[in-house]
PDB file of C-alpha atoms in Angstrom:
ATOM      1  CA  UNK A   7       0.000   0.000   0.000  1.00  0.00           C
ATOM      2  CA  UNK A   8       1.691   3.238  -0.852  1.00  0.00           C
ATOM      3  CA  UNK A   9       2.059   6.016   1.576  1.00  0.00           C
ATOM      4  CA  UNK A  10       1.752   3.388   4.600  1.00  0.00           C
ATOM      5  CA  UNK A  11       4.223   1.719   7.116  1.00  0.00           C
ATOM      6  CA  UNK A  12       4.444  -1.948   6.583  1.00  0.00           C
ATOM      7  CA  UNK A  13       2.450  -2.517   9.833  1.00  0.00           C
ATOM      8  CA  UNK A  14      -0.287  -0.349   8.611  1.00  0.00           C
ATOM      9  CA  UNK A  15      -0.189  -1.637   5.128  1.00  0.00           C
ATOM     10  CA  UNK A  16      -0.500  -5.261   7.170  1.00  0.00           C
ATOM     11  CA  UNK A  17      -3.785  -3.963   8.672  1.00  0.00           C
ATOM     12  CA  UNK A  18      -5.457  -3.442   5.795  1.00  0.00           C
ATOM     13  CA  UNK A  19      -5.043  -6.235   3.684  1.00  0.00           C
ATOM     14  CA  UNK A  20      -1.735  -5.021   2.309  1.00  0.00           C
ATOM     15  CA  UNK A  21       2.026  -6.255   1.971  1.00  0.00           C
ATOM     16  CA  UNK A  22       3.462  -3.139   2.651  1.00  0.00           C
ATOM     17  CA  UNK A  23       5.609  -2.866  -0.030  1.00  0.00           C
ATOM     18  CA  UNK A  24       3.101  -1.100  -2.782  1.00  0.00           C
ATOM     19  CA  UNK A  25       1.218  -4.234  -4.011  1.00  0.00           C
ATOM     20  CA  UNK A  26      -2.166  -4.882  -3.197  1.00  0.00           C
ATOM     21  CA  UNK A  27      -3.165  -8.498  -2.066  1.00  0.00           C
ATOM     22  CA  UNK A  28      -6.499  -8.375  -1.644  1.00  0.00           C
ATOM     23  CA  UNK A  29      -8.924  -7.985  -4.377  1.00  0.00           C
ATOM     24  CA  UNK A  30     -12.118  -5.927  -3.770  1.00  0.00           C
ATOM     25  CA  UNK A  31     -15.045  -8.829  -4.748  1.00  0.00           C
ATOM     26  CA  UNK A  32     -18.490  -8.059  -5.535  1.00  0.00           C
ATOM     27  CA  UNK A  33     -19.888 -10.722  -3.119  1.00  0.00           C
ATOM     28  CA  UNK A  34     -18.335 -10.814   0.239  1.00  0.00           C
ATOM     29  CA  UNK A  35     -16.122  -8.291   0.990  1.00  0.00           C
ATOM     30  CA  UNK A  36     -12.433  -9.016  -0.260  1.00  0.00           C
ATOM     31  CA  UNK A  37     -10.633 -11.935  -2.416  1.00  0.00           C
ATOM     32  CA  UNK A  38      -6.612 -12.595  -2.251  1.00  0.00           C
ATOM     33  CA  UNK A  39      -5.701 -11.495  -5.272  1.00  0.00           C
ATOM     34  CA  UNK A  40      -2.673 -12.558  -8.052  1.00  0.00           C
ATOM     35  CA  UNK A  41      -0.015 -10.792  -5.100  1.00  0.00           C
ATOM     36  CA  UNK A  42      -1.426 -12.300  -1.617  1.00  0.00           C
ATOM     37  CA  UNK A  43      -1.069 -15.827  -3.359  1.00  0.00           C
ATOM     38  CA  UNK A  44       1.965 -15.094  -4.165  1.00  0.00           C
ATOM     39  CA  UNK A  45       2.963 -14.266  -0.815  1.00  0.00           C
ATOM     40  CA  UNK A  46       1.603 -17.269   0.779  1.00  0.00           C
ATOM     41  CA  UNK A  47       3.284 -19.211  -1.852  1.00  0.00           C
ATOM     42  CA  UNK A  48       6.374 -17.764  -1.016  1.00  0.00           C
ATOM     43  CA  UNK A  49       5.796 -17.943   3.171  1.00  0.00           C
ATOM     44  CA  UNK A  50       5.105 -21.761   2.788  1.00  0.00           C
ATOM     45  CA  UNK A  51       8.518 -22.046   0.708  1.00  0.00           C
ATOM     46  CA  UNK A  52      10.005 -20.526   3.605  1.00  0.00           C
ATOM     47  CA  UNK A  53       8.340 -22.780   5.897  1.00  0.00           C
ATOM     48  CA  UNK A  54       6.338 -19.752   8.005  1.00  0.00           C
ATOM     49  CA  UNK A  55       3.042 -20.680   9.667  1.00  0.00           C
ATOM     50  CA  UNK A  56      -0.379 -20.329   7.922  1.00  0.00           C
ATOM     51  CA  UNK A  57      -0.730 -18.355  11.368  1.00  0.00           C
ATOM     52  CA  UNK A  58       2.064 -16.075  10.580  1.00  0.00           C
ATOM     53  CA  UNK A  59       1.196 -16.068   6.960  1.00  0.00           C
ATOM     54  CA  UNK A  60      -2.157 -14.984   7.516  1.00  0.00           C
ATOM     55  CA  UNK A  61      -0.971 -11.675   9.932  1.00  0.00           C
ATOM     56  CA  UNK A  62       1.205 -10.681   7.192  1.00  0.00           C
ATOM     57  CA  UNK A  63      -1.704 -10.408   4.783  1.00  0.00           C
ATOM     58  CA  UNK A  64      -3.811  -9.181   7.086  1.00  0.00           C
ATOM     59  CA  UNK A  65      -6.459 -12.262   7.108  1.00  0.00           C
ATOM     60  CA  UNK A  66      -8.326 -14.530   9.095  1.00  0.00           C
ATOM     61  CA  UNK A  67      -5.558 -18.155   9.648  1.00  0.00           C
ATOM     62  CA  UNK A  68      -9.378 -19.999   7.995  1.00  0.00           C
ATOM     63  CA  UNK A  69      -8.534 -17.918   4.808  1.00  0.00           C
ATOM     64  CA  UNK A  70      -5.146 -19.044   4.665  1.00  0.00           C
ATOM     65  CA  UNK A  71      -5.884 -22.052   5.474  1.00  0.00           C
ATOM     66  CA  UNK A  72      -8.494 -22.543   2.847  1.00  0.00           C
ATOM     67  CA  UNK A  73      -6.510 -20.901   0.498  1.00  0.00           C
ATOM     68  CA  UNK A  74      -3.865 -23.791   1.039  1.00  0.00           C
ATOM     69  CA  UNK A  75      -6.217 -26.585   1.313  1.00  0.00           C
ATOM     70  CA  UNK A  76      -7.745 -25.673  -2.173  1.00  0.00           C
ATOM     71  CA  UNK A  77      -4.162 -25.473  -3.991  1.00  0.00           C
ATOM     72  CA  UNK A  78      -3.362 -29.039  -2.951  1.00  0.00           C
ATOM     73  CA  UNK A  79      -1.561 -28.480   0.428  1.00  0.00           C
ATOM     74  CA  UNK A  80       1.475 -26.983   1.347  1.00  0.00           C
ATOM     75  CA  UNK A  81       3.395 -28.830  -1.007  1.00  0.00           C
ATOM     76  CA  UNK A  82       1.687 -28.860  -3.966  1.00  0.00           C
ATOM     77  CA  UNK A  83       0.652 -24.908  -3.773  1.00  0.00           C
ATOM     78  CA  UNK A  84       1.363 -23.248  -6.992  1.00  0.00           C
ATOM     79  CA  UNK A  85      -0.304 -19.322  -7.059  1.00  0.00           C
ATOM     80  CA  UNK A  86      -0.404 -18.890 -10.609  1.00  0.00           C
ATOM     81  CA  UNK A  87      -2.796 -22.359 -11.121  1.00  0.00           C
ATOM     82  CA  UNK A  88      -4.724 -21.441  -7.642  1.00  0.00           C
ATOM     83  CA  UNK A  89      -5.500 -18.097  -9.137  1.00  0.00           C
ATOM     84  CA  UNK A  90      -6.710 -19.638 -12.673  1.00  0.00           C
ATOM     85  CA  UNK A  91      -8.746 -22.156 -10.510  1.00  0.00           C
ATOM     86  CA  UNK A  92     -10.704 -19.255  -8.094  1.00  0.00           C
ATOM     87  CA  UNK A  93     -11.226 -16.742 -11.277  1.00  0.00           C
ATOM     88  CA  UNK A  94     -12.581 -19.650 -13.037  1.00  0.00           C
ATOM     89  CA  UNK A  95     -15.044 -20.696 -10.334  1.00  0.00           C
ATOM     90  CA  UNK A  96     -15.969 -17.296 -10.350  1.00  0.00           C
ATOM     91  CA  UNK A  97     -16.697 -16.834 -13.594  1.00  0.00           C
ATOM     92  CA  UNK A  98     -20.105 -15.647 -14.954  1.00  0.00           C
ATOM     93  CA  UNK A  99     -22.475 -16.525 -16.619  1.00  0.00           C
ATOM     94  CA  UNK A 100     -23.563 -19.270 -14.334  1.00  0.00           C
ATOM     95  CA  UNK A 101     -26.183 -22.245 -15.450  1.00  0.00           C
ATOM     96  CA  UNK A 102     -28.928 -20.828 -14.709  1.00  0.00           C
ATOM     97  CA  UNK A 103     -31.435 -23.293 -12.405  1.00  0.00           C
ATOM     98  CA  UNK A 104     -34.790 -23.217 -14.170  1.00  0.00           C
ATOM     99  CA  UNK A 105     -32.369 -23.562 -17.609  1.00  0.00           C
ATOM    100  CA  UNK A 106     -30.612 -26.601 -16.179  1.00  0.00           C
ATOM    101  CA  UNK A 107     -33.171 -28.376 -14.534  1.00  0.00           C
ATOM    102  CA  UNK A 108     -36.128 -29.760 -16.938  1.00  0.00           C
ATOM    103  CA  UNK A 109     -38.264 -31.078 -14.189  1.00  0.00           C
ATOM    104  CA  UNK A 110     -38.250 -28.292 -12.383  1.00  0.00           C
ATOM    105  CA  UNK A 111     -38.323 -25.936 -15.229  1.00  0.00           C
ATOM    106  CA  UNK A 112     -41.809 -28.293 -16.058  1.00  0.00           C
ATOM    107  CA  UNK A 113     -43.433 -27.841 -12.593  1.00  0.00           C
ATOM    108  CA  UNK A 114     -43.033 -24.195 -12.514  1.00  0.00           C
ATOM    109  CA  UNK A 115     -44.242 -23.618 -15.786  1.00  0.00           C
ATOM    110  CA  UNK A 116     -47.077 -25.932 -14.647  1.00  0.00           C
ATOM    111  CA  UNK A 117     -47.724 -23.600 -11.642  1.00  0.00           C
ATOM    112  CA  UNK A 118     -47.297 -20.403 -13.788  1.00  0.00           C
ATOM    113  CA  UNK A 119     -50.690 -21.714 -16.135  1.00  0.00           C
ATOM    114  CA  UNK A 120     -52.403 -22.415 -13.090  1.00  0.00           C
ATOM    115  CA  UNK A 121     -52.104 -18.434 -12.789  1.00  0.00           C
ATOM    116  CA  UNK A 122     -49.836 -19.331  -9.627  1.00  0.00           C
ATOM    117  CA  UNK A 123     -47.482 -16.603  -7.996  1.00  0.00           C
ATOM    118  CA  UNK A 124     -43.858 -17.331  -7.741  1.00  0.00           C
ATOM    119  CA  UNK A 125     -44.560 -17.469  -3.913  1.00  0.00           C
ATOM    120  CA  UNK A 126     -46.857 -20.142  -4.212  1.00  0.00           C
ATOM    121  CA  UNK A 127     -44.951 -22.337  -6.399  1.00  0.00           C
ATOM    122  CA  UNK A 128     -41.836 -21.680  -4.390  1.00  0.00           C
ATOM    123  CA  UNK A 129     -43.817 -22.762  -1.056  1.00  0.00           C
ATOM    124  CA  UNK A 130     -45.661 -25.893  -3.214  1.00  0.00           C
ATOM    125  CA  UNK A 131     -42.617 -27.096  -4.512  1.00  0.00           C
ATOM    126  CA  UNK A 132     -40.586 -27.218  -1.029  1.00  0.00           C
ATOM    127  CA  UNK A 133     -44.074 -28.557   0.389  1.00  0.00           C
ATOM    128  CA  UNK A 134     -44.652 -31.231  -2.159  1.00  0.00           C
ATOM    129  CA  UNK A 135     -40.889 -32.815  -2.419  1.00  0.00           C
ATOM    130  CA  UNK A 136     -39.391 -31.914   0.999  1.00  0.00           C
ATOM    131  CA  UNK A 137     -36.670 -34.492   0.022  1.00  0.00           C
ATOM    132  CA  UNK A 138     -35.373 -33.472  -3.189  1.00  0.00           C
ATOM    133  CA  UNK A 139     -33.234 -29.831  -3.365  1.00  0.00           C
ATOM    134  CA  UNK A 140     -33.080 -30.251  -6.684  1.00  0.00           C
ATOM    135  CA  UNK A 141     -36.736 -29.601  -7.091  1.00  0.00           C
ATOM    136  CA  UNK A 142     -36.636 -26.530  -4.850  1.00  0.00           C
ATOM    137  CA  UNK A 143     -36.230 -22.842  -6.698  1.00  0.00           C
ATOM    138  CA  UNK A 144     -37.013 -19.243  -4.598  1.00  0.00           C
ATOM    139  CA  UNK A 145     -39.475 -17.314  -5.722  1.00  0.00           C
ATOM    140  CA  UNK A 146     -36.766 -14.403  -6.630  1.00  0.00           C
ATOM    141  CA  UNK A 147     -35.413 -16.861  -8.991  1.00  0.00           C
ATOM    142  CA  UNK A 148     -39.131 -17.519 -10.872  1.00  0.00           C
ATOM    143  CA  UNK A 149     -39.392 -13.801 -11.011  1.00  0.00           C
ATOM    144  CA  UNK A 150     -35.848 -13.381 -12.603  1.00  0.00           C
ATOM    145  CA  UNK A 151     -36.776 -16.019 -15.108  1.00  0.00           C
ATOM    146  CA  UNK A 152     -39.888 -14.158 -16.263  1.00  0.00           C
ATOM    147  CA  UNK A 153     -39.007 -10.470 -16.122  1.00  0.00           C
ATOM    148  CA  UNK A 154     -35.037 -10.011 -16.134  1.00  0.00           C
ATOM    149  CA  UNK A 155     -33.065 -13.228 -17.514  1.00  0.00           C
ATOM    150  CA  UNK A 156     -33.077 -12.690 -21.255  1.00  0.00           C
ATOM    151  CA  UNK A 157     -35.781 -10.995 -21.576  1.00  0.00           C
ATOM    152  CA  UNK A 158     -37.638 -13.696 -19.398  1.00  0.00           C
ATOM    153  CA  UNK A 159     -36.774 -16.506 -20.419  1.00  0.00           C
ATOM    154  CA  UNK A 160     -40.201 -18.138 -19.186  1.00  0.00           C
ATOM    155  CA  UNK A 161     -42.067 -16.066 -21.432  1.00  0.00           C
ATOM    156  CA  UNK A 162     -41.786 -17.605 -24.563  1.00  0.00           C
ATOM    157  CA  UNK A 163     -42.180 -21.090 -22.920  1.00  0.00           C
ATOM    158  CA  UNK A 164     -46.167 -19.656 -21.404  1.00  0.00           C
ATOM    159  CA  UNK A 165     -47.296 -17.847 -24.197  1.00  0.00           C
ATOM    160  CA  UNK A 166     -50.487 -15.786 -24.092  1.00  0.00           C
ATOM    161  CA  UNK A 167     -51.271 -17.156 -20.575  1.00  0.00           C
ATOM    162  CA  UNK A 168     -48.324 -14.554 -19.038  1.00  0.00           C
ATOM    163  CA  UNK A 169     -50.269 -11.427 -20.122  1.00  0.00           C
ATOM    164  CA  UNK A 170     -50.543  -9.512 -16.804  1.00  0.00           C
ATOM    165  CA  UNK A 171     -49.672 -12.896 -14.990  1.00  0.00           C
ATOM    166  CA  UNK A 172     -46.906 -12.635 -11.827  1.00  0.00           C
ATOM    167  CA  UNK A 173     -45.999  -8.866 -12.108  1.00  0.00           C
ATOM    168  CA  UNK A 174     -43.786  -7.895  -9.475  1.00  0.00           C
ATOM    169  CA  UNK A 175     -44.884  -6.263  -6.384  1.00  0.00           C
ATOM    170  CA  UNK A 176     -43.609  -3.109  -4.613  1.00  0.00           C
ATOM    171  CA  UNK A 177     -42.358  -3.680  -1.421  1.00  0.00           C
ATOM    172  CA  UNK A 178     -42.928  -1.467   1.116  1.00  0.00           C
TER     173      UNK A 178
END
């Protein structure tokens, strides 16, 4: 971090020498970047503790820890591939549930002709198979699917019976 002490640089997430490791997410707060893997790459070559790894970046030991776990162990930690793997996993677009899952794609469309609210099919569908997750979908997610997704992607699939069907209510 520039214009810090190394202590201070330590406190926020920083090395102290100018490089940020931490990554500003758009989930949960902060992500190690390219630069903090590289420094607990090169803390485990030296043979420091995740412990004392972890107060030099400025993050929880469980980060760290993680962090380690997920590139294979202390051994087998290599940065650049860890930092390939976690900007793949976070890649976008994501399968979309209702896209991926033709049974439960059928049911809610099913529920949707019946002139049921997202709501209701959410609540039926947990009701009806308590069992299965797979057949489970919010009610956020059926409204996605019909008014921002594609230009509602359920649309097409419900034809003239959508007209006026579903529309989203303000919350107070």
């Amino acid at each position: 971090m520039v214009g810090t002490t190394r202590p201070a640089g330590r406190g926020r997430g920083g090395s102290g020498d100018g490089f940020e490791v931490m990554v500003r997410g758009t989930g949960h707060g902060r992500r190690l970047g390219a630069q903090g893997r590289g420094a607990i790459a090169a803390g485990l070559a030296r043979g420091d503790s995740l412990a004392s790894i972890a107060r030099f970046l400025g993050v929880a030991v469980s980060t760290v820890s993680r962090e380690v776990a997920a590139g294979g162990g202390r051994q087998a930690y290599d940065p650049q591939a860890r930092h390939a793997q976690a900007r793949a996993a976070r890649a976008r677009p994501k399968a979309r549930v209702l896209d991926s899952n033709d049974q439960l794609r059928a049911l809610v469309v099913q529920g949707l002709r019946q002139r049921w609210s997202p709501q209701q099919i959410s609540r039926r569908l947990a009701a009806d198979h308590p069992e299965r997750d797979d057949l489970r979908v919010s009610h956020e997610t059926i409204y996605q699917s019909l008014y921002v997704q594609g230009r509602g992607t359920l649309r097409a699939e419900l034809g003239g019976v959508f007209n006026g069907l579903c529309k989203p209510s303000l919350k107070d």
